[in-house]
Structures are given as C-alpha cells and as structure tokens.
Amino acid sequence: MLSQPSVTYTYYMRDASVFWAECDDSINLHDYEDNTICINGVDATSMFLACRNALCSKRSVFAELKTKDHTIASAKEMIAALQKYVDKNDTITEDDCC
C-alpha cells in the first residue's frame, strides 16, 4: 500500500530525456540546457513496473506518441528485448496465468 508523500516537488523540463542507472538505482532526467534531476531508490523492479504502466495502462503513452520511423524501430527493439527476457525466464503455464 502506498502512503502519501510528505513532500511533493513539481518541475518542468522541456524536451527531457530519461534513463535508469543500475549503479545507484536512480531515474535521471536531463534537458537540452543540461539541467538534471536524479531520483535515487528506484530499483529494477520499480523501473520495470513503471515501463509497464506507461505502456499498458488504460491511458498509455501511445495516445500521445508520434509515430515515426525511429519510434517504430525503438518499439521493435523493446519487443525483442522483452521476448528474449520471457524466453529465458518463462516458467508460467497457461493454467497459471489465465
């Protein structure tokens, strides 16, 4: 169960890029002016679930995403990475999940 945060910060960063760093379990945001926000304490499981929520929620990123050649190439790259992970780790049968 999530508890209410004691502090909330809101920032605006134009054209920010985001990456997750394994070395310190952090999400890092950078903009074109070299501003940076680093949020530590985000482990691999939390990052994975954030990606899942962005792609699979009722209001996913797809409604806002601009379809371009590099976007499709990135989607294919994500599909391949997910398929490789599933192929390596899948022990769930249809009876377990459906």
Short mmCIF file of N, CA and C in Angstrom, two decimals:
data_model
loop_
_atom_site.label_atom_id
_atom_site.label_comp_id
_atom_site.label_asym_id
_atom_site.label_seq_id
_atom_site.Cartn_x
_atom_site.Cartn_y
_atom_site.Cartn_z
N MET A 1 0.84 -1.17 0.00
CA MET A 1 0.00 0.00 0.00
C MET A 1 0.88 1.24 0.00
N LEU A 2 0.58 2.18 -0.88
CA LEU A 2 1.35 3.40 -0.96
C LEU A 2 0.90 4.40 0.10
N SER A 3 1.85 5.02 0.73
CA SER A 3 1.50 6.06 1.69
C SER A 3 1.67 7.43 1.03
N GLN A 4 0.98 8.42 1.54
CA GLN A 4 1.05 9.77 0.99
C GLN A 4 2.46 10.32 1.16
N PRO A 5 2.99 10.98 0.14
CA PRO A 5 4.31 11.59 0.30
C PRO A 5 4.23 12.77 1.25
N SER A 6 5.30 12.98 2.00
CA SER A 6 5.30 14.11 2.92
C SER A 6 5.67 15.40 2.20
N VAL A 7 6.31 15.28 1.03
CA VAL A 7 6.71 16.45 0.25
C VAL A 7 6.45 16.13 -1.22
N THR A 8 5.98 17.12 -1.96
CA THR A 8 5.79 16.96 -3.39
C THR A 8 6.53 18.08 -4.11
N TYR A 9 7.33 17.71 -5.12
CA TYR A 9 8.03 18.69 -5.94
C TYR A 9 7.52 18.54 -7.36
N THR A 10 7.30 19.64 -8.03
CA THR A 10 6.88 19.62 -9.41
C THR A 10 7.86 20.46 -10.22
N TYR A 11 8.38 19.87 -11.30
CA TYR A 11 9.34 20.55 -12.15
C TYR A 11 8.84 20.48 -13.59
N TYR A 12 9.28 21.44 -14.39
CA TYR A 12 9.03 21.38 -15.82
C TYR A 12 10.38 21.36 -16.52
N MET A 13 10.56 20.37 -17.38
CA MET A 13 11.78 20.27 -18.18
C MET A 13 11.37 20.08 -19.63
N ARG A 14 11.70 21.02 -20.47
CA ARG A 14 11.36 20.93 -21.88
C ARG A 14 12.27 19.92 -22.57
N ASP A 15 11.66 19.03 -23.32
CA ASP A 15 12.40 18.03 -24.11
C ASP A 15 13.37 17.20 -23.26
N ALA A 16 12.90 16.71 -22.14
CA ALA A 16 13.75 15.92 -21.24
C ALA A 16 13.93 14.51 -21.78
N SER A 17 15.10 13.96 -21.51
CA SER A 17 15.34 12.54 -21.78
C SER A 17 15.53 11.87 -20.42
N VAL A 18 15.19 10.58 -20.38
CA VAL A 18 15.18 9.85 -19.11
C VAL A 18 15.95 8.55 -19.26
N PHE A 19 16.71 8.19 -18.23
CA PHE A 19 17.33 6.87 -18.19
C PHE A 19 17.39 6.38 -16.75
N TRP A 20 17.50 5.06 -16.61
CA TRP A 20 17.63 4.43 -15.30
C TRP A 20 19.07 3.98 -15.15
N ALA A 21 19.66 4.24 -13.98
CA ALA A 21 21.05 3.84 -13.72
C ALA A 21 21.08 2.73 -12.67
N GLU A 22 21.64 1.60 -13.05
CA GLU A 22 21.73 0.45 -12.14
C GLU A 22 22.67 0.73 -10.97
N CYS A 23 23.73 1.48 -11.21
CA CYS A 23 24.77 1.67 -10.19
C CYS A 23 24.24 2.29 -8.90
N ASP A 24 23.22 3.14 -9.00
CA ASP A 24 22.67 3.75 -7.78
C ASP A 24 21.15 3.69 -7.73
N ASP A 25 20.56 2.78 -8.54
CA ASP A 25 19.10 2.65 -8.59
C ASP A 25 18.44 4.02 -8.68
N SER A 26 18.70 4.72 -9.79
CA SER A 26 18.16 6.07 -9.93
C SER A 26 17.54 6.28 -11.30
N ILE A 27 16.55 7.14 -11.32
CA ILE A 27 15.99 7.66 -12.56
C ILE A 27 16.62 9.04 -12.75
N ASN A 28 17.12 9.28 -13.94
CA ASN A 28 17.81 10.54 -14.23
C ASN A 28 17.14 11.22 -15.40
N LEU A 29 16.83 12.49 -15.22
CA LEU A 29 16.21 13.29 -16.27
C LEU A 29 17.16 14.41 -16.65
N HIS A 30 17.36 14.61 -17.95
CA HIS A 30 18.23 15.67 -18.45
C HIS A 30 17.48 16.43 -19.52
N ASP A 31 17.69 17.73 -19.58
CA ASP A 31 17.08 18.50 -20.67
C ASP A 31 18.17 19.10 -21.55
N TYR A 32 17.74 19.82 -22.57
CA TYR A 32 18.68 20.35 -23.55
C TYR A 32 19.56 21.46 -22.98
N GLU A 33 19.21 22.02 -21.83
CA GLU A 33 20.01 23.07 -21.19
C GLU A 33 20.97 22.49 -20.15
N ASP A 34 21.08 21.18 -20.10
CA ASP A 34 21.95 20.46 -19.15
C ASP A 34 21.46 20.52 -17.71
N ASN A 35 20.17 20.73 -17.51
CA ASN A 35 19.58 20.60 -16.19
C ASN A 35 19.38 19.12 -15.91
N THR A 36 19.50 18.72 -14.66
CA THR A 36 19.39 17.31 -14.29
C THR A 36 18.56 17.15 -13.03
N ILE A 37 17.73 16.12 -13.02
CA ILE A 37 17.03 15.69 -11.82
C ILE A 37 17.37 14.21 -11.65
N CYS A 38 17.81 13.83 -10.45
CA CYS A 38 18.15 12.45 -10.14
C CYS A 38 17.30 12.00 -8.97
N ILE A 39 16.59 10.89 -9.15
CA ILE A 39 15.76 10.31 -8.09
C ILE A 39 16.33 8.94 -7.75
N ASN A 40 16.93 8.83 -6.59
CA ASN A 40 17.53 7.56 -6.16
C ASN A 40 16.49 6.68 -5.47
N GLY A 41 16.81 5.40 -5.39
CA GLY A 41 15.94 4.46 -4.69
C GLY A 41 14.93 3.77 -5.58
N VAL A 42 15.12 3.85 -6.89
CA VAL A 42 14.21 3.21 -7.85
C VAL A 42 14.90 1.96 -8.36
N ASP A 43 14.54 0.81 -7.80
CA ASP A 43 15.21 -0.43 -8.20
C ASP A 43 14.69 -0.94 -9.54
N ALA A 44 15.30 -2.02 -10.03
CA ALA A 44 14.96 -2.57 -11.34
C ALA A 44 13.49 -2.96 -11.43
N THR A 45 12.95 -3.55 -10.38
CA THR A 45 11.55 -3.95 -10.39
C THR A 45 10.63 -2.74 -10.51
N SER A 46 10.92 -1.70 -9.76
CA SER A 46 10.11 -0.48 -9.84
C SER A 46 10.19 0.16 -11.21
N MET A 47 11.38 0.16 -11.81
CA MET A 47 11.54 0.74 -13.16
C MET A 47 10.78 -0.09 -14.19
N PHE A 48 10.87 -1.40 -14.07
CA PHE A 48 10.16 -2.30 -14.97
C PHE A 48 8.65 -2.06 -14.89
N LEU A 49 8.12 -1.94 -13.67
CA LEU A 49 6.69 -1.70 -13.49
C LEU A 49 6.27 -0.32 -13.98
N ALA A 50 7.15 0.67 -13.87
CA ALA A 50 6.85 2.00 -14.41
C ALA A 50 6.72 1.93 -15.94
N CYS A 51 7.61 1.18 -16.56
CA CYS A 51 7.52 0.99 -18.03
C CYS A 51 6.24 0.27 -18.40
N ARG A 52 5.91 -0.76 -17.65
CA ARG A 52 4.67 -1.49 -17.89
C ARG A 52 3.46 -0.57 -17.76
N ASN A 53 3.45 0.25 -16.74
CA ASN A 53 2.33 1.18 -16.54
C ASN A 53 2.23 2.20 -17.67
N ALA A 54 3.38 2.67 -18.15
CA ALA A 54 3.37 3.64 -19.25
C ALA A 54 2.82 3.03 -20.53
N LEU A 55 3.08 1.74 -20.74
CA LEU A 55 2.68 1.09 -21.98
C LEU A 55 1.33 0.37 -21.91
N CYS A 56 0.94 -0.10 -20.73
CA CYS A 56 -0.21 -0.99 -20.64
C CYS A 56 -1.41 -0.43 -19.87
N SER A 57 -1.32 0.78 -19.37
CA SER A 57 -2.45 1.34 -18.62
C SER A 57 -3.57 1.76 -19.57
N LYS A 58 -4.72 2.05 -19.02
CA LYS A 58 -5.85 2.49 -19.85
C LYS A 58 -5.52 3.75 -20.63
N ARG A 59 -4.72 4.61 -20.05
CA ARG A 59 -4.29 5.86 -20.72
C ARG A 59 -2.78 5.78 -20.95
N SER A 60 -2.37 4.93 -21.87
CA SER A 60 -0.95 4.68 -22.10
C SER A 60 -0.32 5.82 -22.92
N VAL A 61 0.99 5.75 -23.05
CA VAL A 61 1.72 6.75 -23.81
C VAL A 61 1.38 6.72 -25.31
N PHE A 62 0.78 5.64 -25.77
CA PHE A 62 0.51 5.52 -27.20
C PHE A 62 -0.45 6.58 -27.73
N ALA A 63 -1.33 7.08 -26.87
CA ALA A 63 -2.27 8.12 -27.30
C ALA A 63 -1.54 9.43 -27.64
N GLU A 64 -0.39 9.64 -27.04
CA GLU A 64 0.37 10.87 -27.25
C GLU A 64 1.60 10.69 -28.14
N LEU A 65 1.96 9.45 -28.40
CA LEU A 65 3.20 9.16 -29.12
C LEU A 65 3.08 9.49 -30.60
N LYS A 66 4.10 10.15 -31.13
CA LYS A 66 4.15 10.45 -32.57
C LYS A 66 4.80 9.26 -33.27
N THR A 67 4.11 8.69 -34.24
CA THR A 67 4.62 7.53 -34.95
C THR A 67 5.56 7.98 -36.05
N LYS A 68 6.83 7.65 -35.86
CA LYS A 68 7.87 7.96 -36.83
C LYS A 68 8.73 6.71 -37.00
N ASP A 69 9.60 6.71 -37.99
CA ASP A 69 10.43 5.54 -38.25
C ASP A 69 11.26 5.15 -37.02
N HIS A 70 11.86 6.14 -36.34
CA HIS A 70 12.68 5.81 -35.17
C HIS A 70 11.83 5.30 -34.00
N THR A 71 10.56 5.74 -33.94
CA THR A 71 9.66 5.26 -32.89
C THR A 71 9.35 3.78 -33.12
N ILE A 72 9.07 3.43 -34.36
CA ILE A 72 8.79 2.03 -34.69
C ILE A 72 10.03 1.17 -34.47
N ALA A 73 11.20 1.68 -34.84
CA ALA A 73 12.45 0.94 -34.61
C ALA A 73 12.67 0.71 -33.11
N SER A 74 12.39 1.72 -32.31
CA SER A 74 12.52 1.58 -30.85
C SER A 74 11.52 0.56 -30.30
N ALA A 75 10.30 0.58 -30.82
CA ALA A 75 9.28 -0.39 -30.38
C ALA A 75 9.72 -1.81 -30.70
N LYS A 76 10.27 -2.01 -31.89
CA LYS A 76 10.76 -3.34 -32.27
C LYS A 76 11.91 -3.77 -31.37
N GLU A 77 12.77 -2.84 -31.00
CA GLU A 77 13.88 -3.14 -30.09
C GLU A 77 13.36 -3.57 -28.72
N MET A 78 12.32 -2.87 -28.22
CA MET A 78 11.71 -3.23 -26.94
C MET A 78 11.05 -4.59 -27.00
N ILE A 79 10.35 -4.88 -28.09
CA ILE A 79 9.71 -6.19 -28.26
C ILE A 79 10.75 -7.30 -28.23
N ALA A 80 11.85 -7.10 -28.94
CA ALA A 80 12.92 -8.11 -28.98
C ALA A 80 13.52 -8.33 -27.60
N ALA A 81 13.76 -7.24 -26.86
CA ALA A 81 14.34 -7.37 -25.51
C ALA A 81 13.38 -8.07 -24.57
N LEU A 82 12.09 -7.73 -24.64
CA LEU A 82 11.10 -8.40 -23.80
C LEU A 82 10.96 -9.87 -24.16
N GLN A 83 10.96 -10.18 -25.45
CA GLN A 83 10.84 -11.57 -25.88
C GLN A 83 12.03 -12.40 -25.41
N LYS A 84 13.21 -11.81 -25.49
CA LYS A 84 14.41 -12.51 -25.02
C LYS A 84 14.30 -12.78 -23.52
N TYR A 85 13.83 -11.81 -22.74
CA TYR A 85 13.66 -11.98 -21.30
C TYR A 85 12.63 -13.07 -21.00
N VAL A 86 11.50 -13.02 -21.70
CA VAL A 86 10.43 -14.01 -21.49
C VAL A 86 10.92 -15.40 -21.87
N ASP A 87 11.58 -15.53 -23.02
CA ASP A 87 12.07 -16.84 -23.45
C ASP A 87 13.04 -17.43 -22.44
N LYS A 88 13.87 -16.60 -21.84
CA LYS A 88 14.87 -17.07 -20.88
C LYS A 88 14.25 -17.43 -19.53
N ASN A 89 13.18 -16.76 -19.13
CA ASN A 89 12.68 -16.87 -17.77
C ASN A 89 11.28 -17.43 -17.62
N ASP A 90 10.58 -17.68 -18.70
CA ASP A 90 9.17 -18.08 -18.60
C ASP A 90 9.01 -19.49 -18.06
N THR A 91 8.38 -19.59 -16.91
CA THR A 91 8.04 -20.88 -16.33
C THR A 91 6.54 -20.94 -16.05
N ILE A 92 5.81 -19.92 -16.47
CA ILE A 92 4.37 -19.84 -16.23
C ILE A 92 3.63 -20.58 -17.33
N THR A 93 2.72 -21.46 -16.95
CA THR A 93 1.90 -22.15 -17.94
C THR A 93 0.60 -21.37 -18.12
N GLU A 94 -0.16 -21.71 -19.15
CA GLU A 94 -1.44 -21.05 -19.38
C GLU A 94 -2.38 -21.22 -18.20
N ASP A 95 -2.31 -22.37 -17.54
CA ASP A 95 -3.15 -22.61 -16.36
C ASP A 95 -2.81 -21.66 -15.22
N ASP A 96 -1.55 -21.24 -15.14
CA ASP A 96 -1.12 -20.34 -14.07
C ASP A 96 -1.58 -18.91 -14.29
N CYS A 97 -1.67 -18.48 -15.54
CA CYS A 97 -1.92 -17.07 -15.79
C CYS A 97 -3.33 -16.76 -16.28
N CYS A 98 -4.05 -17.74 -16.75
CA CYS A 98 -5.34 -17.42 -17.38
C CYS A 98 -6.54 -17.98 -16.64
#
